[in-house]
PDB file of C-alpha atoms in Angstrom:
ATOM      1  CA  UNK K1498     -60.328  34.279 125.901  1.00 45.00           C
ATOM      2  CA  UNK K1499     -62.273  31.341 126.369  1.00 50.00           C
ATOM      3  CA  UNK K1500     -64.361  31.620 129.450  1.00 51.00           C
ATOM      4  CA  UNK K1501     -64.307  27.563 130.381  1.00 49.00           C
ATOM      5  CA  UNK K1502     -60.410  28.569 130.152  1.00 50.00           C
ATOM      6  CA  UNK K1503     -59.276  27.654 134.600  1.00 51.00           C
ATOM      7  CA  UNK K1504     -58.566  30.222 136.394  1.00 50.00           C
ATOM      8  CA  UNK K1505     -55.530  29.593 137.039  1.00 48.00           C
ATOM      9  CA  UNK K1506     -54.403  29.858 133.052  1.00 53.00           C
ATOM     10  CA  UNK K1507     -55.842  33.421 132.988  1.00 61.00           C
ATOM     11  CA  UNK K1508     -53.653  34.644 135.532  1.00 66.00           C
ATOM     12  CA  UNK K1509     -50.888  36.742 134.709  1.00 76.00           C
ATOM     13  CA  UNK K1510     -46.975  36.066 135.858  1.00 74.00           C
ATOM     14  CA  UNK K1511     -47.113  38.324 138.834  1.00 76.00           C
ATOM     15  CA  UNK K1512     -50.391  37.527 139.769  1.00 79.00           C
ATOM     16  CA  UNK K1513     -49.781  33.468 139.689  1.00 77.00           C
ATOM     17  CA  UNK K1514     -45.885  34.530 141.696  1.00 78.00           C
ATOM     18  CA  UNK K1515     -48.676  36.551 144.387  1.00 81.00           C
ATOM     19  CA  UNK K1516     -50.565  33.560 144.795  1.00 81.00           C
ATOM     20  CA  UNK K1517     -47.834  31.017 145.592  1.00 80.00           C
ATOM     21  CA  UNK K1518     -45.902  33.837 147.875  1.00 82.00           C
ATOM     22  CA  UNK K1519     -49.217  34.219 149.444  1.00 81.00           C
ATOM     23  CA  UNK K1520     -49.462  30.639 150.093  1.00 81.00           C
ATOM     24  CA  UNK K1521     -46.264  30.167 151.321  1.00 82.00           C
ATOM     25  CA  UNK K1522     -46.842  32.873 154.239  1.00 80.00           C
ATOM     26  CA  UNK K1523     -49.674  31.109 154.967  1.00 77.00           C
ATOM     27  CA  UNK K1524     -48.338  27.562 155.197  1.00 78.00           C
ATOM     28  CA  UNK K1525     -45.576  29.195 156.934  1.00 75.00           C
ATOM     29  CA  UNK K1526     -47.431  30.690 159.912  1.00 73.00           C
ATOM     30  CA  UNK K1527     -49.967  27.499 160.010  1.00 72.00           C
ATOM     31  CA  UNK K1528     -47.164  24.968 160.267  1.00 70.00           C
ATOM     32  CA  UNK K1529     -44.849  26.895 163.129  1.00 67.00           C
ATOM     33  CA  UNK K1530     -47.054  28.908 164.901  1.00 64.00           C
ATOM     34  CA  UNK K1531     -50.767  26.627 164.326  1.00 64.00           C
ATOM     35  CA  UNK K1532     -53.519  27.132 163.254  1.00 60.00           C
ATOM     36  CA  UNK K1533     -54.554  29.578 165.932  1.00 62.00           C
ATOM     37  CA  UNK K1534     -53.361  32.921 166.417  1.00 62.00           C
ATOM     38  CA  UNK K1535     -52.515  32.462 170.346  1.00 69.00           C
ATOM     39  CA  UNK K1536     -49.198  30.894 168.583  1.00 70.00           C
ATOM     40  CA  UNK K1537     -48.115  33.395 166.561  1.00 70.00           C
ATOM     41  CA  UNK K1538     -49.287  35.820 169.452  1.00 74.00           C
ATOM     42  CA  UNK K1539     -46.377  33.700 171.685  1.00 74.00           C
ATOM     43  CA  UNK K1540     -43.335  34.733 168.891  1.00 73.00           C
ATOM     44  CA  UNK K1541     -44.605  38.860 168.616  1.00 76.00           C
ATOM     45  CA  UNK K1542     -44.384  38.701 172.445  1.00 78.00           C
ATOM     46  CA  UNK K1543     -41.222  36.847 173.031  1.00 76.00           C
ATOM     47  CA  UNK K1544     -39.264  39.657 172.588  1.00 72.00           C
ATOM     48  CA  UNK K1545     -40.865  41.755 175.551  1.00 75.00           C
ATOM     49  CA  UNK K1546     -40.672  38.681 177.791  1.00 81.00           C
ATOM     50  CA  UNK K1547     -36.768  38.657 176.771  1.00 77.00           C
ATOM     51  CA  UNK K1548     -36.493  42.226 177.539  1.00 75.00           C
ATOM     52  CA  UNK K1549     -38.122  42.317 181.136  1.00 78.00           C
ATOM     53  CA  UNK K1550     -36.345  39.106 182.038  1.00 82.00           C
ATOM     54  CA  UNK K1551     -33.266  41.312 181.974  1.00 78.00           C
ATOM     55  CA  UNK K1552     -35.448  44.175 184.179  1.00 76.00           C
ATOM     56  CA  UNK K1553     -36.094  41.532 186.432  1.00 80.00           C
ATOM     57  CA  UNK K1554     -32.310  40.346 186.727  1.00 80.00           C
ATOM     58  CA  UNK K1555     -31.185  44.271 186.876  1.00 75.00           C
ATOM     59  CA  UNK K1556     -33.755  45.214 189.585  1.00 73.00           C
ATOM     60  CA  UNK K1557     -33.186  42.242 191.669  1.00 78.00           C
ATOM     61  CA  UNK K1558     -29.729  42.707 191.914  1.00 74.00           C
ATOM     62  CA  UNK K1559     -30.219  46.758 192.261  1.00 72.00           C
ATOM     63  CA  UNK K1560     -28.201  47.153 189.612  1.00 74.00           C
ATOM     64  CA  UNK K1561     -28.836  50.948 187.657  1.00 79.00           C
ATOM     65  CA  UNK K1562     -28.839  50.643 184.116  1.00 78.00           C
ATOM     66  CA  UNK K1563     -25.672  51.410 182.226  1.00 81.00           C
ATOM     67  CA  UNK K1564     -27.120  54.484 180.656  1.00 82.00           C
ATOM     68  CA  UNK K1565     -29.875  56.680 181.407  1.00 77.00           C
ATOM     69  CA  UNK K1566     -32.205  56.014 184.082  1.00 78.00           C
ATOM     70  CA  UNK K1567     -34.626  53.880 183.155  1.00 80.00           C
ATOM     71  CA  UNK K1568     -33.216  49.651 182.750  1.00 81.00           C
ATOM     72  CA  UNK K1569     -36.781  49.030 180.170  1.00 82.00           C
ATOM     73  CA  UNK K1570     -35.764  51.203 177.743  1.00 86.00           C
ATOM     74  CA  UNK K1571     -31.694  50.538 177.839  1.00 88.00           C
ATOM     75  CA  UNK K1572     -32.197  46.803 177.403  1.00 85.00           C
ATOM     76  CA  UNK K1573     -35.484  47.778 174.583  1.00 86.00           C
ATOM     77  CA  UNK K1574     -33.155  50.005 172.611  1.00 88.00           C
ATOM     78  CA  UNK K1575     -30.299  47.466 172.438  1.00 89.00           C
ATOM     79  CA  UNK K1576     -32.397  44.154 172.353  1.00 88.00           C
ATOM     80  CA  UNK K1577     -34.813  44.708 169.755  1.00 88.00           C
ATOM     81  CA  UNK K1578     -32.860  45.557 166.996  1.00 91.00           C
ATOM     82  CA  UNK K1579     -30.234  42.402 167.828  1.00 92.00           C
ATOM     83  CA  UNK K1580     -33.300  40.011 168.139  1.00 89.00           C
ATOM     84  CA  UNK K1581     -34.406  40.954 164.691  1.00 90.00           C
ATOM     85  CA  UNK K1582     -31.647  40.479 163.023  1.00 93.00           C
ATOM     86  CA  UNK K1583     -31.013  37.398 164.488  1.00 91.00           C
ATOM     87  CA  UNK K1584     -34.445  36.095 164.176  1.00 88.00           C
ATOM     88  CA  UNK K1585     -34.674  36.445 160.443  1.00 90.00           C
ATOM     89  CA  UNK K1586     -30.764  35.057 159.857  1.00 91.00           C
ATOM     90  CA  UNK K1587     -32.043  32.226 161.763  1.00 89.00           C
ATOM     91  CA  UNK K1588     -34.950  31.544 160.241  1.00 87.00           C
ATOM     92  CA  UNK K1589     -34.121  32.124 156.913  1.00 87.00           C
ATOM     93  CA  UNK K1590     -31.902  29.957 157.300  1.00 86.00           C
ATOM     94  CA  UNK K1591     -34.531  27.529 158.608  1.00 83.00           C
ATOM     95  CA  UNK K1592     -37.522  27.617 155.745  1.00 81.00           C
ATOM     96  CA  UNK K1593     -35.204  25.758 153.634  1.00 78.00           C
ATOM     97  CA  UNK K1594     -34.705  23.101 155.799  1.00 77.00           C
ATOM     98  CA  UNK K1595     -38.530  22.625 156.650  1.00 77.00           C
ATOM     99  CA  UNK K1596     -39.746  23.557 153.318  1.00 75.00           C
ATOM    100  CA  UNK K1597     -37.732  21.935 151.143  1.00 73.00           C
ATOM    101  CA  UNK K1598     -40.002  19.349 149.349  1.00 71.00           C
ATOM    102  CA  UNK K1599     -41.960  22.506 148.133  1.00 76.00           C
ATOM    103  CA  UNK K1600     -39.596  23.162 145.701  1.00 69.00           C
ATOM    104  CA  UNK K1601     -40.937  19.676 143.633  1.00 74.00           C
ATOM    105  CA  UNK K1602     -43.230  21.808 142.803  1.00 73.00           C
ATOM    106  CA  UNK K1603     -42.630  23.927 139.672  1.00 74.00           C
ATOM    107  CA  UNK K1604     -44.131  26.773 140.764  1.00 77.00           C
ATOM    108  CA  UNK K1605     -41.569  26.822 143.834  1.00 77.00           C
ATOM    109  CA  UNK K1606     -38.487  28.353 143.778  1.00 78.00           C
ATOM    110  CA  UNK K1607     -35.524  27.868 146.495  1.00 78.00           C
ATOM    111  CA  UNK K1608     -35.766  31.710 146.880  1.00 81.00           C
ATOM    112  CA  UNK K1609     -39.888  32.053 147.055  1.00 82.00           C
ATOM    113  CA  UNK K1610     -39.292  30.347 150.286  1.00 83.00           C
ATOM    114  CA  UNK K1611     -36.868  32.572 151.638  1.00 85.00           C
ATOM    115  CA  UNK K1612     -38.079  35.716 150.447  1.00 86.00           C
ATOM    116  CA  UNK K1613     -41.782  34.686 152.293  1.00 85.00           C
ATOM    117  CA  UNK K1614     -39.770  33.729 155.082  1.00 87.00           C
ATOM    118  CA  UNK K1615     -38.203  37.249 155.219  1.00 88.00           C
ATOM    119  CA  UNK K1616     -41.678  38.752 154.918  1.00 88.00           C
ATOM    120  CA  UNK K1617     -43.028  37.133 157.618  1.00 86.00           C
ATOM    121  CA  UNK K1618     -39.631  37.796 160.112  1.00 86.00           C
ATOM    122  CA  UNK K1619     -40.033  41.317 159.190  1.00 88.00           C
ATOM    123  CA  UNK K1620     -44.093  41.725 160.270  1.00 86.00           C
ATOM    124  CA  UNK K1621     -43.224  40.018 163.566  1.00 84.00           C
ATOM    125  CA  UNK K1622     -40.683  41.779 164.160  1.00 85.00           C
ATOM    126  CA  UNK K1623     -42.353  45.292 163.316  1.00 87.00           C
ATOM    127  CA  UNK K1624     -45.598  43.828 165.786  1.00 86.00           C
ATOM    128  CA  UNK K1625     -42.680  42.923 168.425  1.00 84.00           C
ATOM    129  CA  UNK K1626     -41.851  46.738 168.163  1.00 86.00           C
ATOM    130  CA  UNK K1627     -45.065  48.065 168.997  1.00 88.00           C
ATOM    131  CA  UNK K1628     -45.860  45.794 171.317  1.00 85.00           C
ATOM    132  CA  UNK K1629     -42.932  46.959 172.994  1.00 84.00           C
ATOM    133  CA  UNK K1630     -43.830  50.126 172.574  1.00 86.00           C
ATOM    134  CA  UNK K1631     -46.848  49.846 173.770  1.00 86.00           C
ATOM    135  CA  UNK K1632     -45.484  48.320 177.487  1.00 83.00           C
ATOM    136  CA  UNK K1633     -42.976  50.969 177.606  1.00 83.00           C
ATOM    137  CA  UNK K1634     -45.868  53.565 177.240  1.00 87.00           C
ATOM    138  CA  UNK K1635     -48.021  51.227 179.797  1.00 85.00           C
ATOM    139  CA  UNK K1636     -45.325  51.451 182.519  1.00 80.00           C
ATOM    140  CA  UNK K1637     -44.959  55.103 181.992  1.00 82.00           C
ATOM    141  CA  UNK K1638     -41.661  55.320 179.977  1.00 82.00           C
ATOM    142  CA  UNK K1639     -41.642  57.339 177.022  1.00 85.00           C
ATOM    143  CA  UNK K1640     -41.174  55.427 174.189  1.00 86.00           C
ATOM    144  CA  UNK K1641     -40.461  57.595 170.924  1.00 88.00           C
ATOM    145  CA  UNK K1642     -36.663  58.613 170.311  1.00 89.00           C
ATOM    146  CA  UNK K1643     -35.037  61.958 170.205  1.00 89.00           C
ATOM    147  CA  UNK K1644     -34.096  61.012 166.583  1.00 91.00           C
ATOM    148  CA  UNK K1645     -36.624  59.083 165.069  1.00 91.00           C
ATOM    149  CA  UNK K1646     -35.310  59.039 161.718  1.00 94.00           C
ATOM    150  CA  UNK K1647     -32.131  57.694 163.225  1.00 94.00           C
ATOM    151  CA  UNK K1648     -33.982  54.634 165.325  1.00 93.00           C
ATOM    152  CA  UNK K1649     -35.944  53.600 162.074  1.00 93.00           C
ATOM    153  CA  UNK K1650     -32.351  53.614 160.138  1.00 94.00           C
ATOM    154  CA  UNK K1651     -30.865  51.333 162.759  1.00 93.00           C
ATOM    155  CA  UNK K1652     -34.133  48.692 162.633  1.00 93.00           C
ATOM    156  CA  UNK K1653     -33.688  48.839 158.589  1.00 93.00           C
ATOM    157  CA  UNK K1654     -29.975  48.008 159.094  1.00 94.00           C
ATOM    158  CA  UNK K1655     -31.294  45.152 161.662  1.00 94.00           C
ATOM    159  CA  UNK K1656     -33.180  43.368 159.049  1.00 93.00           C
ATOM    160  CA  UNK K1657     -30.819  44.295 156.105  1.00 93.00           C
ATOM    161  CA  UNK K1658     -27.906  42.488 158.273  1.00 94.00           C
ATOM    162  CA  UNK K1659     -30.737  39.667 158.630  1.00 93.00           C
ATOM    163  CA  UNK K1660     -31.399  38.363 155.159  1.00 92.00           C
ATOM    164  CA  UNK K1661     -27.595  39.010 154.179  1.00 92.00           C
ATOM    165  CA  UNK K1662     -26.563  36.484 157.230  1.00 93.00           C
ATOM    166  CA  UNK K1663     -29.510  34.882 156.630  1.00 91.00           C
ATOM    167  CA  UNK K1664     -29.060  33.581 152.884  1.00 89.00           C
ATOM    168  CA  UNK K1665     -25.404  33.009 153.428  1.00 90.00           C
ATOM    169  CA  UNK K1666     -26.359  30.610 156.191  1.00 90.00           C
ATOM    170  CA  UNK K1667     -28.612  28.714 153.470  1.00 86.00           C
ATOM    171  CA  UNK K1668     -25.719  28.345 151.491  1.00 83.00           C
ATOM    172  CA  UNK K1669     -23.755  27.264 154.130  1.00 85.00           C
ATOM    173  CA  UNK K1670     -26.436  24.356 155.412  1.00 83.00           C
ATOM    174  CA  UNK K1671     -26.495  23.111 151.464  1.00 76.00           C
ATOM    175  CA  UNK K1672     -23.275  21.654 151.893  1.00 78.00           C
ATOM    176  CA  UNK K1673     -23.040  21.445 156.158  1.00 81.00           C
ATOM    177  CA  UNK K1674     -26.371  20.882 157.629  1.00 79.00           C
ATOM    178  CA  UNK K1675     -24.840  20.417 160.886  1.00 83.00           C
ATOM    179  CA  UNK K1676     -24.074  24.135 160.368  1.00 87.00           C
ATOM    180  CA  UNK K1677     -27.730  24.738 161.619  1.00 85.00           C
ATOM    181  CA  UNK K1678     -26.139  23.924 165.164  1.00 88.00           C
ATOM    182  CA  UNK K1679     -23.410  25.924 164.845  1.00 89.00           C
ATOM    183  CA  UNK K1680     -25.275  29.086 163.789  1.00 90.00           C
ATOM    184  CA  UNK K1681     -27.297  28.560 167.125  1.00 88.00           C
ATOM    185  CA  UNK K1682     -23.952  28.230 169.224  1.00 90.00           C
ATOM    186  CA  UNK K1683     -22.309  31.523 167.318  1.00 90.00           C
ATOM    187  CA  UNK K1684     -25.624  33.246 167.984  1.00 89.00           C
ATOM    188  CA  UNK K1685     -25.448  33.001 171.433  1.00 89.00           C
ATOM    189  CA  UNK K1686     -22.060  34.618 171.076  1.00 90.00           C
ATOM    190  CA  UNK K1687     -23.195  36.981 168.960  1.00 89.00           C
ATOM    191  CA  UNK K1688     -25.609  38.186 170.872  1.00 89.00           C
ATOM    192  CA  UNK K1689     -23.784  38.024 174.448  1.00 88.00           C
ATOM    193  CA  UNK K1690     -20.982  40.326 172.274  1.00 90.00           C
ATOM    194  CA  UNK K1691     -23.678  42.691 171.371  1.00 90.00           C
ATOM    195  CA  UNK K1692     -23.870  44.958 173.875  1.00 87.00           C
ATOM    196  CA  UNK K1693     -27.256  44.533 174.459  1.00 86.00           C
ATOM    197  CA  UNK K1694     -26.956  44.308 178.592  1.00 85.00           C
ATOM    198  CA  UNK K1695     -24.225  46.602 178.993  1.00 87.00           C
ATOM    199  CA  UNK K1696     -22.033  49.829 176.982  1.00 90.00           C
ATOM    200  CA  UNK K1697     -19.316  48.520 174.786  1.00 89.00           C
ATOM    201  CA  UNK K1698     -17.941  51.978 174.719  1.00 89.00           C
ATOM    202  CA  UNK K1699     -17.121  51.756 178.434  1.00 89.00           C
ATOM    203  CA  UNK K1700     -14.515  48.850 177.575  1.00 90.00           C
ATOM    204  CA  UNK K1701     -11.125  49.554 177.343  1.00 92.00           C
ATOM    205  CA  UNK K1702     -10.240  51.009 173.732  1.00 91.00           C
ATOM    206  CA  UNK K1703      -8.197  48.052 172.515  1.00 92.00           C
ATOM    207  CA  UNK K1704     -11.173  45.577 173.230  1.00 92.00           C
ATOM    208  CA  UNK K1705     -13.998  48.403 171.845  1.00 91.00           C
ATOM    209  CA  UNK K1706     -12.159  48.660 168.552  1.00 92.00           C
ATOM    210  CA  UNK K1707     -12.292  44.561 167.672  1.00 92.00           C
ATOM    211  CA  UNK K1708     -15.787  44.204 169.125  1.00 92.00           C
ATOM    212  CA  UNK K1709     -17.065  46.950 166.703  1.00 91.00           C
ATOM    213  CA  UNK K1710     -16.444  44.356 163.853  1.00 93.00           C
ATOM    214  CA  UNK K1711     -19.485  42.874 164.845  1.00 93.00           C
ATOM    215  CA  UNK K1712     -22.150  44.559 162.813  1.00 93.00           C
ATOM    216  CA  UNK K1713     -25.250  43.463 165.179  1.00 93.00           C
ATOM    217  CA  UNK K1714     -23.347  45.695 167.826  1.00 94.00           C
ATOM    218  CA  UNK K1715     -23.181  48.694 165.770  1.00 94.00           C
ATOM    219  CA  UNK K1716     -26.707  48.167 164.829  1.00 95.00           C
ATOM    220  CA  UNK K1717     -27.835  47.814 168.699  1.00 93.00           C
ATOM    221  CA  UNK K1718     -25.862  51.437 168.996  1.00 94.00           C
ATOM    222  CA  UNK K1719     -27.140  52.871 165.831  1.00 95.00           C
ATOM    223  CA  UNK K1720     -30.670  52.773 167.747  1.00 94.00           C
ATOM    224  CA  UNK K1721     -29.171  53.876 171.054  1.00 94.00           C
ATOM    225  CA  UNK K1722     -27.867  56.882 169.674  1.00 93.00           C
ATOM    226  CA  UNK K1723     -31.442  57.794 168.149  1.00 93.00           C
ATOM    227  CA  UNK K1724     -32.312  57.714 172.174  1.00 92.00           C
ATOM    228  CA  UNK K1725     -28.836  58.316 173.702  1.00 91.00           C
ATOM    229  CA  UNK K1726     -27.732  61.618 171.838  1.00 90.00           C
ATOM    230  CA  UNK K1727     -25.558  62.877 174.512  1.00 88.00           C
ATOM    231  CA  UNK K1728     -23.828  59.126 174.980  1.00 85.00           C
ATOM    232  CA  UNK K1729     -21.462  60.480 171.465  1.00 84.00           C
ATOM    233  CA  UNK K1730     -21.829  57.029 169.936  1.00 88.00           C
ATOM    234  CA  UNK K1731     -19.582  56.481 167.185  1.00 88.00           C
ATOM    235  CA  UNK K1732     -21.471  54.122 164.449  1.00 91.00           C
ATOM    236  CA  UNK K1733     -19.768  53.236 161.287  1.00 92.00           C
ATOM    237  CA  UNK K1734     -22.759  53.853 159.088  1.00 93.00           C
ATOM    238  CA  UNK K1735     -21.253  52.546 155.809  1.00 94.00           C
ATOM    239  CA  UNK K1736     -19.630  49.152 157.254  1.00 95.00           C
ATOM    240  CA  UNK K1737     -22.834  47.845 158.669  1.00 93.00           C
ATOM    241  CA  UNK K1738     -24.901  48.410 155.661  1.00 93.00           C
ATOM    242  CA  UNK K1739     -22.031  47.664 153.473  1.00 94.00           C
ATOM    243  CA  UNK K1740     -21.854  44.122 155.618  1.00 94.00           C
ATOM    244  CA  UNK K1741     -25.590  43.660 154.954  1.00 92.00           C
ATOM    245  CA  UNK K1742     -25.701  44.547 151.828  1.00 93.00           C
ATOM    246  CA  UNK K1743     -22.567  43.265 150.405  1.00 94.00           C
ATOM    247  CA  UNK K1744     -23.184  39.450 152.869  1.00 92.00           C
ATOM    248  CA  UNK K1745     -27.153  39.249 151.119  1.00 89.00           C
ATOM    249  CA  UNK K1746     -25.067  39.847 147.273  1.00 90.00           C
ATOM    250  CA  UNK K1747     -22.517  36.911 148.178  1.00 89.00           C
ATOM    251  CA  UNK K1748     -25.393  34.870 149.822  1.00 85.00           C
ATOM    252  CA  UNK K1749     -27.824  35.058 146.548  1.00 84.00           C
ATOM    253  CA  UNK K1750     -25.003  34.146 144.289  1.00 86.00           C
ATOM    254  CA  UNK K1751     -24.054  31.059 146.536  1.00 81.00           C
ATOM    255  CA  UNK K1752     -27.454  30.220 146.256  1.00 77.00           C
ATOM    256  CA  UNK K1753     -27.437  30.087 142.813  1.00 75.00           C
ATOM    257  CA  UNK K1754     -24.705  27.207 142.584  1.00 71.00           C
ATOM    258  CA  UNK K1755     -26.129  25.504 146.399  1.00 63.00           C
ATOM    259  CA  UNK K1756     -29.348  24.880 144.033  1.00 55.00           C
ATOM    260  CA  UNK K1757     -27.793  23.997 140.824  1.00 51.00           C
ATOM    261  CA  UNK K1758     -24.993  21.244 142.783  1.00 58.00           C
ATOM    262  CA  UNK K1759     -28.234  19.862 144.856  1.00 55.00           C
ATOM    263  CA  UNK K1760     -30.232  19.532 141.995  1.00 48.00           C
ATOM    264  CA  UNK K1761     -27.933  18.132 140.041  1.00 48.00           C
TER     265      UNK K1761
END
């Protein structure tokens, strides 16, 4: 080959697809968090403030946690993994919206800016987690579960559940944007319905058996249970990762026909 030949000619197909995911994570973290990294330092670290917020509330009002004696890691177990799975459905959901005009270019594709979006969700929410952690250890509360294997299932379930919600909502917002709204409204729902500040289980049957339909509450007692062993939480394994998985399938292939009837 020609050495005068640009760089940019030499590179292979996965090595050119590196280089624009690369600089999409890039302009991604720039353009919402700026240029320095005291804003992306504010997202990693909104989860803790969320969590302690909820201390706060508990301890002011002497309330003891609903299980187990310590209120930091209750509302940790049950918070983190609903936050992330919200996060990245919301801001999957997002990138399109603010990155749109990328895809004039024709190295961009409608899913290169979801699947950097996804990336980045998934390191904050992994730097989230240890800074968590790392508070719990700080305050003297022992952070590591009595089932690891079992927490790290329910986290991979979190962001699973995630990018399935998440690309269905970008199919949604191609033919309602308003639907960007309405995902924030239904998230608050969501997330009050989660049981992230108190035991589902302890409801009366009837109500228990309905709420479990919501996969972001299984997924908040998937990690309990890692922590809680003795609490005999009852997680349908299969339905939440059947939700994720089988809600990301349906949400590519709407994609698919969202790009082809904007484009058209």
């Amino acid at each position: 080959m020609n050495d005068s030949t640009p760089a940019t000619e030499r590179r292979s197909p996965l090595e050119s697809y590196l280089h624009v995911l690369h600089a999409l994570i890039l302009r991604d973290m720039r353009t919402r968090f700026g240029a320095s990294i005291w804003g992306y330092g504010v997202v990693v670290l909104w989860p803790c403030v969320h969590i302690f917020m909820l201390i706060a509330i508990y301890t002011f009002q002497k309330l003891p946690a609903p299980l187990g004696d310590d209120r930091a890691m209750f509302f940790a177990t049950g918070a983190v993994p609903v936050l992330v799975f919200q996060y990245i459905s919301r801001e999957v959901m997002k990138s399109v919206i603010m990155n749109r005009p990328l895809t004039y270019y024709p190295q961009v594709k409608l899913f290169d800016l979801i699947f950097s979006r996804i990336l980045v969700e998934i390191v904050t929410g992994f730097l989230a987690l240890l800074v968590v952690s790392s508070v719990l250890v700080a305050i003297g509360v022992n952070p590591i579960p009595s089932n690891p294997l079992t927490a790290v299932g329910g986290y991979i379930a979190a962001i699973i559940l995630g990018i399935g919600v998440g690309t269905i909502n970008v199919a949604i917002i191609g033919f309602f944007p308003g639907w960007m709204i309405g995902y924030a409204l239904f998230s608050i729902i969501l997330y009050v319905s989660s049981g992230v500040m108190f035991m589902p289980s302890y409801l009366p049957e009837k109500v228990y058996f309905w709420m479990k339909f919501n996969p972001a509450l299984q997924t908040a007692e998937w990690v309990r249970s890692a922590y809680y062993p003795y609490a005999g939480l009852q997680i349908d394994y299969i339905y939440v990762m059947m939700f994720g998985l089988t809600s990301t399938t349906i949400g590519l292939f709407l994609l698919k026909h969202v790009v082809s009837k904007m484009q058209g």
